Coordinates of C-alpha atoms in Angstrom, one line a residue:
Chain A
M1 CA 146.7 69.3 64.0
L2 CA 144.0 66.8 64.9
A3 CA 146.4 64.6 66.8
K4 CA 148.1 67.4 68.5
S5 CA 145.0 69.0 69.9
D6 CA 144.0 65.7 71.5
D7 CA 146.7 66.3 74.0
R8 CA 146.1 67.7 77.3
P9 CA 146.5 71.4 77.9
R10 CA 149.9 72.4 79.2
P11 CA 150.1 72.7 82.9
T12 CA 149.6 76.3 83.8
G13 CA 152.9 77.2 85.4
S14 CA 153.7 77.6 89.0
G15 CA 151.5 80.6 89.9
K16 CA 149.8 80.5 93.3
A17 CA 146.4 82.0 93.0
S18 CA 145.9 81.2 89.3
R19 CA 145.6 77.4 89.8
K20 CA 142.1 77.1 88.6
G21 CA 142.1 79.4 85.6
P22 CA 139.2 81.3 84.2
S23 CA 135.6 80.5 84.9
L24 CA 134.0 77.7 83.0
W25 CA 131.1 80.0 82.2
M26 CA 133.3 81.7 79.5
M27 CA 133.0 78.4 77.6
A28 CA 129.2 78.3 77.9
P29 CA 128.2 80.2 74.8
A30 CA 130.3 78.1 72.5
M31 CA 129.3 74.9 74.2
A32 CA 125.6 75.9 74.1
F33 CA 125.7 76.7 70.3
F34 CA 127.6 73.5 69.5
A35 CA 125.4 71.4 71.8
F36 CA 122.2 72.8 70.4
F37 CA 123.0 72.7 66.7
G38 CA 125.7 70.0 66.7
L39 CA 125.2 67.5 69.4
V40 CA 121.4 67.5 69.8
P41 CA 121.0 67.1 66.0
L42 CA 123.6 64.3 66.1
V43 CA 121.4 62.4 68.6
G44 CA 118.4 63.6 66.6
T45 CA 119.7 61.9 63.5
F46 CA 119.7 58.6 65.3
I47 CA 116.2 59.1 66.7
L48 CA 114.8 60.3 63.4
S49 CA 116.2 57.2 61.7
F50 CA 113.6 55.3 63.6
C51 CA 110.8 57.7 62.6
D52 CA 108.5 58.4 59.7
W53 CA 108.6 62.0 58.7
N54 CA 107.9 63.8 55.5
G55 CA 109.4 67.1 56.5
L56 CA 106.0 68.7 57.4
G57 CA 103.9 67.8 60.4
S58 CA 105.6 65.9 63.1
P59 CA 107.7 62.7 63.0
T60 CA 106.1 59.4 64.1
F61 CA 107.9 56.4 65.5
S62 CA 108.1 53.6 63.0
G63 CA 110.6 51.3 64.5
L64 CA 113.1 49.6 62.3
D65 CA 111.2 50.3 59.1
N66 CA 113.6 52.8 57.6
W67 CA 116.6 50.7 58.5
T68 CA 115.2 47.5 56.9
S69 CA 114.1 49.3 53.8
V70 CA 117.4 51.1 53.4
L71 CA 119.5 48.0 54.1
Q72 CA 117.4 46.1 51.5
Q73 CA 117.9 48.7 48.8
S74 CA 120.7 48.0 46.5
S75 CA 120.9 51.7 45.7
M76 CA 122.2 52.3 49.2
Y77 CA 125.1 49.9 48.8
H78 CA 125.8 51.4 45.5
A79 CA 126.0 54.9 47.1
L80 CA 128.1 53.6 49.9
W81 CA 130.5 52.0 47.5
L82 CA 130.7 55.1 45.4
T83 CA 131.4 57.2 48.5
I84 CA 134.2 55.0 49.7
L85 CA 135.6 54.8 46.1
M86 CA 135.4 58.6 45.8
C87 CA 137.2 59.1 49.1
L88 CA 140.0 56.8 48.1
A89 CA 140.2 58.1 44.5
T90 CA 140.2 61.8 45.6
F91 CA 142.9 60.9 48.1
V92 CA 145.0 59.1 45.6
V93 CA 144.8 62.1 43.2
Q94 CA 145.1 64.9 45.8
F95 CA 147.7 63.5 48.2
P96 CA 150.7 63.2 45.9
L97 CA 149.9 66.3 43.9
S98 CA 149.4 68.5 46.9
L99 CA 152.4 67.0 48.7
L100 CA 154.7 67.6 45.7
L101 CA 153.3 71.1 45.0
G102 CA 153.5 72.1 48.6
V103 CA 157.1 70.9 49.0
F104 CA 158.0 72.6 45.7
M105 CA 156.4 75.9 46.9
A106 CA 158.3 75.7 50.1
G107 CA 161.6 76.0 48.2
R108 CA 163.2 79.1 46.7
Q109 CA 162.2 78.8 43.1
R110 CA 162.2 82.0 41.1
Y111 CA 158.5 82.1 40.1
R112 CA 157.3 80.6 43.3
A113 CA 155.7 83.8 44.6
V114 CA 153.7 84.3 41.4
L115 CA 152.7 80.7 41.3
A116 CA 151.5 80.8 44.9
V117 CA 149.3 83.8 44.2
L118 CA 147.5 81.9 41.3
Y119 CA 147.4 78.5 43.0
F120 CA 145.4 80.0 45.7
L121 CA 142.5 81.2 43.5
P122 CA 140.3 78.0 43.5
L123 CA 140.1 78.3 47.3
L124 CA 138.2 81.6 46.9
F125 CA 135.3 80.3 44.8
S126 CA 132.2 78.7 46.1
A127 CA 131.5 75.1 45.1
T128 CA 128.4 76.3 43.3
A129 CA 130.5 78.6 41.2
I130 CA 133.1 75.9 40.4
G131 CA 130.4 73.4 39.7
I132 CA 128.6 75.6 37.2
A133 CA 131.8 76.7 35.6
F134 CA 133.0 73.2 35.0
K135 CA 129.6 72.1 33.9
N136 CA 129.7 74.6 31.1
L137 CA 133.3 74.1 30.3
L138 CA 132.7 70.4 29.9
D139 CA 129.6 70.9 27.8
P140 CA 129.9 68.5 24.8
N141 CA 128.7 71.1 22.3
F142 CA 130.0 74.5 23.5
G143 CA 132.7 73.7 25.9
L144 CA 136.3 72.6 25.9
S145 CA 135.7 69.8 23.3
S146 CA 134.8 72.4 20.6
A147 CA 137.7 74.6 21.5
L148 CA 140.5 72.2 21.1
H149 CA 139.9 69.9 18.2
L150 CA 141.3 66.8 19.8
D151 CA 139.5 63.6 19.4
I152 CA 140.2 62.6 23.0
L153 CA 138.3 65.7 24.2
Q154 CA 135.2 65.0 22.1
Q155 CA 133.4 63.4 25.0
D156 CA 130.1 63.9 26.8
W157 CA 132.1 64.3 30.1
L158 CA 129.2 64.6 32.5
G159 CA 126.7 62.7 30.4
S160 CA 128.5 59.4 30.4
P161 CA 128.1 57.3 33.6
T162 CA 131.7 56.0 33.7
L163 CA 133.3 59.4 32.8
A164 CA 131.1 61.5 35.1
F165 CA 132.4 59.8 38.2
W166 CA 136.1 60.5 37.3
V167 CA 135.3 64.0 36.2
V168 CA 133.7 64.7 39.6
I169 CA 136.9 63.4 41.2
A170 CA 139.0 65.6 39.1
V171 CA 136.9 68.7 39.9
V172 CA 136.9 67.9 43.6
S173 CA 140.6 67.6 43.5
W174 CA 140.9 70.9 41.6
C175 CA 139.0 72.6 44.4
F176 CA 141.0 71.1 47.3
I177 CA 144.5 70.6 46.1
P178 CA 145.4 74.3 46.6
F179 CA 144.4 74.1 50.2
H180 CA 146.3 71.0 50.9
S181 CA 149.4 72.1 49.1
L182 CA 149.3 75.2 51.3
L183 CA 149.3 72.8 54.4
Y184 CA 152.3 70.9 53.0
Q185 CA 154.1 74.2 52.1
A186 CA 153.7 75.3 55.7
G187 CA 154.8 71.9 57.0
A188 CA 157.8 71.8 54.8
R189 CA 159.0 75.3 55.7
Q190 CA 159.2 74.1 59.4
I191 CA 161.6 71.4 58.6
P192 CA 165.0 72.5 59.9
Q193 CA 167.3 73.3 57.0
S194 CA 170.2 71.7 58.9
L195 CA 168.8 68.3 58.2
Y196 CA 169.1 68.8 54.5
E197 CA 172.6 70.3 54.8
A198 CA 173.8 67.3 56.8
A199 CA 172.2 64.9 54.3
Q200 CA 173.8 66.8 51.4
L201 CA 177.2 66.4 53.0
D202 CA 176.6 62.7 53.1
G203 CA 175.9 62.9 49.4
A204 CA 172.1 62.4 49.5
G205 CA 170.4 63.6 46.3
R206 CA 167.0 65.4 46.1
V207 CA 165.0 62.2 45.8
R208 CA 166.8 60.6 48.8
C209 CA 166.3 63.8 50.8
F210 CA 162.6 63.8 50.0
F211 CA 162.0 60.3 51.1
S212 CA 164.3 60.3 54.1
I213 CA 163.8 63.8 55.5
T214 CA 160.8 65.6 54.0
L215 CA 158.3 62.8 54.1
P216 CA 159.0 61.6 57.7
Q217 CA 159.1 65.1 59.0
L218 CA 155.7 65.9 57.4
K219 CA 154.1 62.8 58.9
Y220 CA 152.0 65.0 61.1
T221 CA 150.8 67.3 58.4
I222 CA 149.9 64.2 56.3
V223 CA 147.5 63.1 59.1
T224 CA 145.9 66.5 59.3
S225 CA 145.6 66.9 55.6
T226 CA 144.3 63.3 55.0
T227 CA 141.6 63.7 57.6
L228 CA 140.4 67.0 56.1
M229 CA 140.6 65.4 52.6
I230 CA 138.4 62.5 53.5
V231 CA 135.9 64.5 55.6
G232 CA 135.9 67.0 52.7
T233 CA 134.9 64.3 50.2
L234 CA 132.4 62.8 52.6
T235 CA 130.6 66.2 52.6
A236 CA 131.2 67.2 49.0
F237 CA 127.6 67.6 48.4
D238 CA 127.3 71.0 46.7
L239 CA 129.8 70.5 44.0
I240 CA 128.4 67.1 43.0
Y241 CA 124.8 68.3 43.3
V242 CA 125.4 71.3 41.1
M243 CA 127.4 69.4 38.5
T244 CA 125.5 66.2 38.1
N245 CA 122.7 66.1 40.6
G246 CA 123.9 62.5 41.4
G247 CA 123.6 61.4 37.8
P248 CA 123.7 60.4 35.1
G249 CA 121.5 57.6 36.4
D250 CA 123.1 57.2 39.8
A251 CA 126.7 57.3 38.7
T252 CA 127.7 60.1 41.1
R253 CA 125.1 59.6 43.7
I254 CA 127.3 59.4 46.7
L255 CA 125.8 59.2 50.2
P256 CA 125.5 63.0 51.0
V257 CA 123.7 63.5 47.7
D258 CA 121.6 60.4 48.3
M259 CA 120.7 61.8 51.7
Y260 CA 119.6 65.1 50.3
L261 CA 117.6 63.7 47.5
Q262 CA 115.8 61.1 49.7
G263 CA 115.1 63.6 52.5
F264 CA 114.4 66.9 50.8
K265 CA 113.3 65.8 47.3
S266 CA 111.5 62.6 48.1
N267 CA 110.3 63.9 51.5
D268 CA 111.5 60.8 53.3
M269 CA 113.4 62.2 56.3
G270 CA 113.5 58.9 58.0
V271 CA 115.4 57.2 55.2
A272 CA 117.6 60.3 54.9
S273 CA 118.5 60.0 58.6
V274 CA 119.5 56.4 58.2
I275 CA 121.8 57.4 55.4
A276 CA 123.1 60.2 57.6
V277 CA 123.9 57.7 60.4
I278 CA 125.8 55.6 57.9
L279 CA 127.7 58.7 56.8
I280 CA 128.5 59.6 60.4
V281 CA 129.8 56.1 61.1
L282 CA 131.9 56.2 58.0
G283 CA 133.4 59.5 58.9
L284 CA 134.2 58.3 62.5
S285 CA 135.8 55.1 61.3
F286 CA 138.0 56.9 58.8
S287 CA 139.2 59.3 61.5
L288 CA 139.7 56.5 64.1
V289 CA 141.8 54.6 61.7
L290 CA 143.9 57.7 60.9
N291 CA 144.3 58.5 64.6
R292 CA 145.4 54.9 65.3
L293 CA 147.9 55.0 62.5
S294 CA 149.4 58.2 63.8
G295 CA 148.7 57.8 67.5
S296 CA 151.8 55.9 68.5
D297 CA 154.2 58.8 67.9
R298 CA 151.9 61.6 68.8
M299 CA 153.9 63.0 71.6
E300 CA 157.1 62.9 69.6
S301 CA 155.7 64.8 66.7
Q302 CA 154.3 67.3 69.1
M303 CA 157.7 68.0 70.6
E304 CA 159.1 68.6 67.1
G305 CA 156.6 71.3 66.4
M306 CA 157.6 73.3 69.5
Chain B
M1 CA 173.4 78.9 55.6
A2 CA 170.0 77.9 54.2
R3 CA 170.5 80.2 51.2
A4 CA 173.9 78.7 50.4
A5 CA 172.5 75.2 50.6
A6 CA 169.6 76.0 48.3
A7 CA 171.9 77.6 45.8
R8 CA 174.1 74.5 45.6
Q9 CA 171.1 72.4 44.5
R10 CA 170.2 72.0 40.9
P11 CA 167.0 73.6 39.8
N12 CA 164.0 71.4 40.6
A13 CA 163.0 70.4 37.1
L14 CA 160.3 68.0 38.1
G15 CA 158.8 70.4 40.5
G16 CA 158.9 73.2 38.0
A17 CA 157.2 71.1 35.3
L18 CA 154.5 70.0 37.7
G19 CA 154.0 73.5 39.0
F20 CA 153.6 74.8 35.5
V21 CA 151.1 72.2 34.5
W22 CA 149.1 72.8 37.6
L23 CA 149.2 76.5 36.9
I24 CA 147.5 76.0 33.6
L25 CA 144.9 73.7 35.1
T26 CA 144.2 76.3 37.8
I27 CA 143.9 79.4 35.6
G28 CA 142.4 77.7 32.6
P29 CA 138.9 77.3 33.9
I30 CA 139.0 80.8 35.5
Y31 CA 140.1 82.3 32.2
Y32 CA 137.2 80.5 30.5
V33 CA 134.6 81.9 32.9
V34 CA 135.9 85.5 32.6
V35 CA 136.2 85.3 28.8
T36 CA 132.8 83.8 28.3
S37 CA 131.1 86.3 30.6
L38 CA 132.2 89.0 28.3
K39 CA 130.5 87.5 25.2
S40 CA 127.1 88.1 23.7
Q41 CA 124.8 85.1 23.6
A42 CA 125.3 84.7 19.9
D43 CA 129.0 84.8 20.3
Y44 CA 128.8 82.1 22.9
Y45 CA 127.2 79.7 20.5
S46 CA 129.4 80.6 17.5
S47 CA 132.8 81.4 18.7
N48 CA 135.6 79.3 20.1
P49 CA 134.9 78.8 23.8
L50 CA 138.5 79.7 24.8
G51 CA 138.8 82.5 22.2
I52 CA 138.8 86.1 23.2
P53 CA 135.4 87.7 22.5
S54 CA 135.3 89.6 19.2
N55 CA 133.0 92.2 20.6
P56 CA 133.5 92.2 24.3
T57 CA 130.3 93.4 26.0
L58 CA 129.2 94.0 29.6
R59 CA 125.6 93.0 28.7
A60 CA 125.7 89.8 30.8
Y61 CA 126.8 91.8 33.9
R62 CA 123.9 94.3 33.4
T63 CA 121.5 91.4 33.2
V64 CA 122.7 90.0 36.5
L65 CA 122.8 93.3 38.3
Q66 CA 119.2 94.0 37.2
N67 CA 118.2 90.7 38.7
D68 CA 118.6 91.5 42.4
F69 CA 122.3 90.6 42.5
L70 CA 123.0 93.3 45.1
R71 CA 120.3 92.1 47.4
Y72 CA 121.8 88.6 47.5
F73 CA 125.2 90.2 47.9
F74 CA 124.0 92.0 51.0
N75 CA 122.3 89.0 52.4
S76 CA 125.6 87.0 52.1
L77 CA 127.5 89.9 53.6
L78 CA 125.2 90.2 56.6
V79 CA 125.2 86.4 57.3
A80 CA 129.0 86.2 57.0
V81 CA 129.7 89.2 59.2
V82 CA 127.4 88.1 62.0
T83 CA 128.5 84.5 61.8
V84 CA 132.2 85.3 61.9
V85 CA 132.0 87.9 64.7
V86 CA 130.0 85.6 66.9
V87 CA 132.0 82.4 66.1
V88 CA 135.3 84.1 66.8
A89 CA 134.2 85.8 70.0
I90 CA 132.7 82.7 71.6
S91 CA 135.4 80.4 70.3
L92 CA 138.1 82.6 71.7
M93 CA 136.5 82.6 75.1
A94 CA 136.1 78.8 75.0
S95 CA 139.7 78.3 73.9
Y96 CA 140.9 80.5 76.7
V97 CA 139.2 78.3 79.2
I98 CA 140.4 75.1 77.5
V99 CA 144.0 76.3 77.5
R100 CA 144.0 77.7 81.0
R101 CA 142.0 75.1 82.9
S102 CA 143.0 71.5 83.4
S103 CA 139.7 70.4 84.9
A104 CA 137.9 67.4 83.5
I105 CA 135.1 69.5 82.1
A106 CA 137.4 71.7 80.1
R107 CA 139.2 68.6 78.8
L108 CA 135.9 66.9 77.9
S109 CA 134.7 70.0 76.1
Q110 CA 137.8 70.0 74.0
R111 CA 137.2 66.4 73.0
V112 CA 133.6 67.1 72.1
F113 CA 134.7 70.0 69.8
L114 CA 137.2 67.6 68.2
L115 CA 134.4 65.2 67.5
G116 CA 132.9 68.0 65.4
I117 CA 135.9 67.9 63.1
A118 CA 136.2 64.1 62.8
I119 CA 132.6 63.5 61.8
P120 CA 130.9 64.9 58.7
I121 CA 128.6 67.1 60.7
Q122 CA 126.6 68.0 57.6
A123 CA 125.0 64.6 58.2
T124 CA 123.0 66.2 61.0
I125 CA 121.2 68.5 58.5
V126 CA 117.8 66.8 58.9
P127 CA 117.4 67.4 62.6
V128 CA 118.9 70.9 62.1
Y129 CA 116.1 71.5 59.6
Y130 CA 113.6 70.3 62.1
L131 CA 115.0 72.5 64.9
I132 CA 114.9 75.6 62.6
V133 CA 111.3 74.9 61.6
Q134 CA 110.3 74.4 65.2
L135 CA 112.0 77.6 66.3
G136 CA 109.9 79.4 63.6
L137 CA 113.1 80.6 61.9
Y138 CA 112.6 78.7 58.6
D139 CA 113.3 81.0 55.6
T140 CA 115.0 83.8 57.6
L141 CA 118.6 84.9 57.7
P142 CA 119.1 83.9 61.4
A143 CA 118.3 80.3 60.2
L144 CA 121.6 80.5 58.3
M145 CA 123.5 82.2 61.0
L146 CA 122.7 79.9 64.0
P147 CA 123.8 76.5 62.6
G148 CA 126.6 78.3 60.6
I149 CA 128.0 79.5 63.9
A150 CA 127.7 76.1 65.6
F151 CA 129.3 74.2 62.7
A152 CA 132.2 76.6 62.5
I153 CA 133.0 76.3 66.2
P154 CA 135.1 73.1 66.2
I155 CA 137.7 74.1 63.7
T156 CA 137.9 77.6 65.1
V157 CA 138.4 76.4 68.7
L158 CA 141.0 73.9 67.4
I159 CA 143.2 76.6 65.7
L160 CA 142.8 79.1 68.6
V161 CA 143.7 76.5 71.2
N162 CA 146.8 75.5 69.3
Y163 CA 147.8 79.2 69.2
L164 CA 146.9 80.2 72.7
R165 CA 149.0 77.3 74.1
D166 CA 152.1 79.1 72.9
I167 CA 151.4 82.2 75.2
P168 CA 153.6 81.8 78.2
A169 CA 151.7 80.9 81.4
E170 CA 153.7 83.5 83.3
L171 CA 151.8 86.3 81.5
Y172 CA 148.5 85.1 82.7
D173 CA 149.9 84.4 86.2
S174 CA 151.3 87.9 86.6
M175 CA 148.1 89.6 85.6
H176 CA 146.3 87.3 87.9
A177 CA 148.6 88.2 90.7
D178 CA 147.9 91.9 90.1
G179 CA 144.3 91.1 90.8
A180 CA 142.9 91.2 87.2
S181 CA 139.6 89.4 86.6
D182 CA 139.1 86.7 84.0
W183 CA 137.4 89.2 81.7
R184 CA 140.2 91.7 82.2
I185 CA 142.8 89.1 81.3
F186 CA 140.7 88.0 78.4
L187 CA 140.3 91.5 77.0
S188 CA 143.7 92.9 77.6
L189 CA 145.9 89.9 77.2
V190 CA 144.3 87.0 75.3
L191 CA 142.5 89.2 72.7
P192 CA 145.4 91.3 71.6
L193 CA 148.0 88.5 71.7
S194 CA 145.9 86.2 69.6
K195 CA 145.3 88.7 66.8
P196 CA 147.2 86.7 64.2
A197 CA 145.2 83.5 65.0
I198 CA 141.9 85.5 65.0
T199 CA 142.7 86.8 61.6
T200 CA 143.3 83.3 60.3
V201 CA 140.1 81.8 61.7
A202 CA 138.0 84.8 60.7
I203 CA 139.2 84.5 57.1
Y204 CA 138.6 80.8 57.1
D205 CA 135.2 81.0 58.6
A206 CA 134.2 83.9 56.4
L207 CA 135.2 82.0 53.3
N208 CA 133.2 79.0 54.3
C209 CA 130.2 81.0 55.3
W210 CA 130.3 83.2 52.1
N211 CA 130.5 80.1 49.9
G212 CA 128.0 77.9 51.9
F213 CA 125.4 76.2 49.8
L214 CA 123.7 73.5 51.8
F215 CA 122.2 75.6 54.6
P216 CA 120.7 78.2 52.3
L217 CA 119.4 75.4 50.0
I218 CA 117.7 73.6 52.9
L219 CA 116.8 76.4 55.4
T220 CA 115.5 79.1 53.1
Q221 CA 113.3 79.4 50.0
S222 CA 112.3 83.0 49.4
E223 CA 114.2 85.3 47.1
N224 CA 114.5 88.0 49.8
V225 CA 116.7 85.8 52.0
R226 CA 118.7 84.2 49.1
T227 CA 122.5 84.3 49.4
L228 CA 125.1 84.4 46.6
P229 CA 125.8 80.7 46.1
L230 CA 122.1 80.0 45.9
S231 CA 121.6 82.9 43.6
L232 CA 124.1 81.4 41.2
W233 CA 122.1 78.2 41.3
S234 CA 118.8 80.0 40.6
Y235 CA 120.3 82.2 37.9
Q236 CA 121.3 79.0 36.2
G237 CA 117.6 78.1 36.0
E238 CA 116.3 81.6 35.2
F239 CA 118.7 82.4 32.4
N240 CA 118.7 78.9 31.1
S241 CA 120.2 79.6 27.8
D242 CA 122.1 82.7 28.7
I243 CA 125.3 81.1 29.7
P244 CA 127.4 84.4 29.6
A245 CA 125.0 85.8 32.2
V246 CA 125.4 82.8 34.5
L247 CA 129.1 83.1 34.3
A248 CA 129.0 86.8 34.8
A249 CA 127.1 86.1 38.0
I250 CA 130.0 83.8 39.0
V251 CA 132.5 86.5 38.3
L252 CA 130.5 89.1 40.3
S253 CA 130.1 86.7 43.2
C254 CA 133.8 86.2 43.4
L255 CA 134.8 89.8 43.0
P256 CA 134.5 90.9 46.6
I257 CA 136.6 88.0 47.8
L258 CA 139.1 88.5 45.0
A259 CA 139.4 92.2 46.1
A260 CA 139.9 91.1 49.7
Y261 CA 142.5 88.6 48.5
I262 CA 144.4 91.2 46.5
V263 CA 144.5 93.6 49.5
G264 CA 145.3 91.0 52.2
R265 CA 147.0 88.2 50.3
R266 CA 150.1 88.1 52.4
Q267 CA 148.2 88.0 55.7
L268 CA 145.7 85.6 54.3
V269 CA 148.2 83.0 53.1
A270 CA 150.5 83.5 56.1
G271 CA 147.5 83.2 58.4
L272 CA 146.1 80.0 56.9
T273 CA 149.5 78.3 56.8
A274 CA 150.3 79.2 60.3
G275 CA 146.8 78.2 61.5
F276 CA 146.7 74.8 59.9
G277 CA 150.4 74.0 59.4
K278 CA 151.2 73.6 63.1

């Protein structure tokens, strides 16, 4: 999706009078909204990162102060490391599961329809609802651990710094796998059945078909889904804030949480803006890398989709 | 052909097993929330968390409804409806221009919108807060609608552009040759033809808006402009030991969407898959 839309609009046919298309003014409202609340704040983030501002009153210029203080804090590197680790870990968990589930659901299994109805449910809940539900479910005294008397479940899931990080990854994946398997399901349904028939005639088994047909054909969906997965994790503020508030200690304090706490709890908007800039750079680099990886055969994959 | 090919294959055991495990993981937590919301406080502390309540009670639901739940519900509804209507209308207009014009400005705009997807735009929340305060909108419902609209535009435009590209250029050209104006073409060609795509983006934007937590948390503070996700958060503080009530609030906040899902499931899933799967 992302790669495809980067392509130029199709030429508008051979009409005579219609050469120019509709007035640019029709684009103005969307552009104005996006510029005012998207682009201006984007620039504003950079500017505010050089200012002192407590959220009240007006910002005052303070030069590189915020930057030097943030870059000297070990907590920032910790948050940055956690963020990257969380992006990678949620990807490693979500990618194979949503791919396999999506491909499975694109098939003709008997209970597929029922499964699809239920799989979709986590998509409907707000991150707040999911966060609160899991927080209670994982409560060491009244949650899951007291329901099933298994030693391995007797843990203070969100209270232990090492466990909490992985629990958060599991819950983030729980939230987003349904959406991504939906993408893969849609992608897999568009693969021409004739490819599989030909492969079967050649004696290819299911695994062979998966790696030689399904996976390459889904290349394009993989890029879309991976981009959304990573940006999703980069902005997974609500879920983490509700479940752990960045804790215990700073075990789950990834950059978006750090940004919120520094800005709106410690009233240091300058420092929050520095973190925001780092977050923006991180997001841009991820998507540039992804685009580079997929860029070479962009046109080809576009034609396949037609 | 396809059917025959599928029938020849053995059942997908691995897929089936994985699908089953995931099913349990999906409905397990949901089951827990529903079951617990039907328990009394005493039951919550004494019974098995996954057990069926011995004396199911709706007390927790009464508690929530007596605590302004409906007000938060209507706030959420108002914000979602306004946001979605505006986003879809202006994004469709923009997508129409992007698809039909090959000028540099149209192309540049498309790239700018794409940027909005590639970067985590929530990172611009501090200046957004500043803007809202400066506009005198802090702690009002429009404070949630305006940035909500702006942030939903990129993905909405993206999906609509992908869809509008598939409308044959000849249709536009012939209307144009008949002397129809831009608006006339927009209203009687683009709008009706893009209904499926509009449904998709409307659902997607509505879900995001309905479930949004960051904007309400940062841009409002009073109870009278509180939206549902934030109300869950504050119920958690208010009813600090009444877990069944907190979970009942979760169930109540999901019910409208669940109802919509049951009514429009086919369209919803088909729309989302078509909108993103291309």
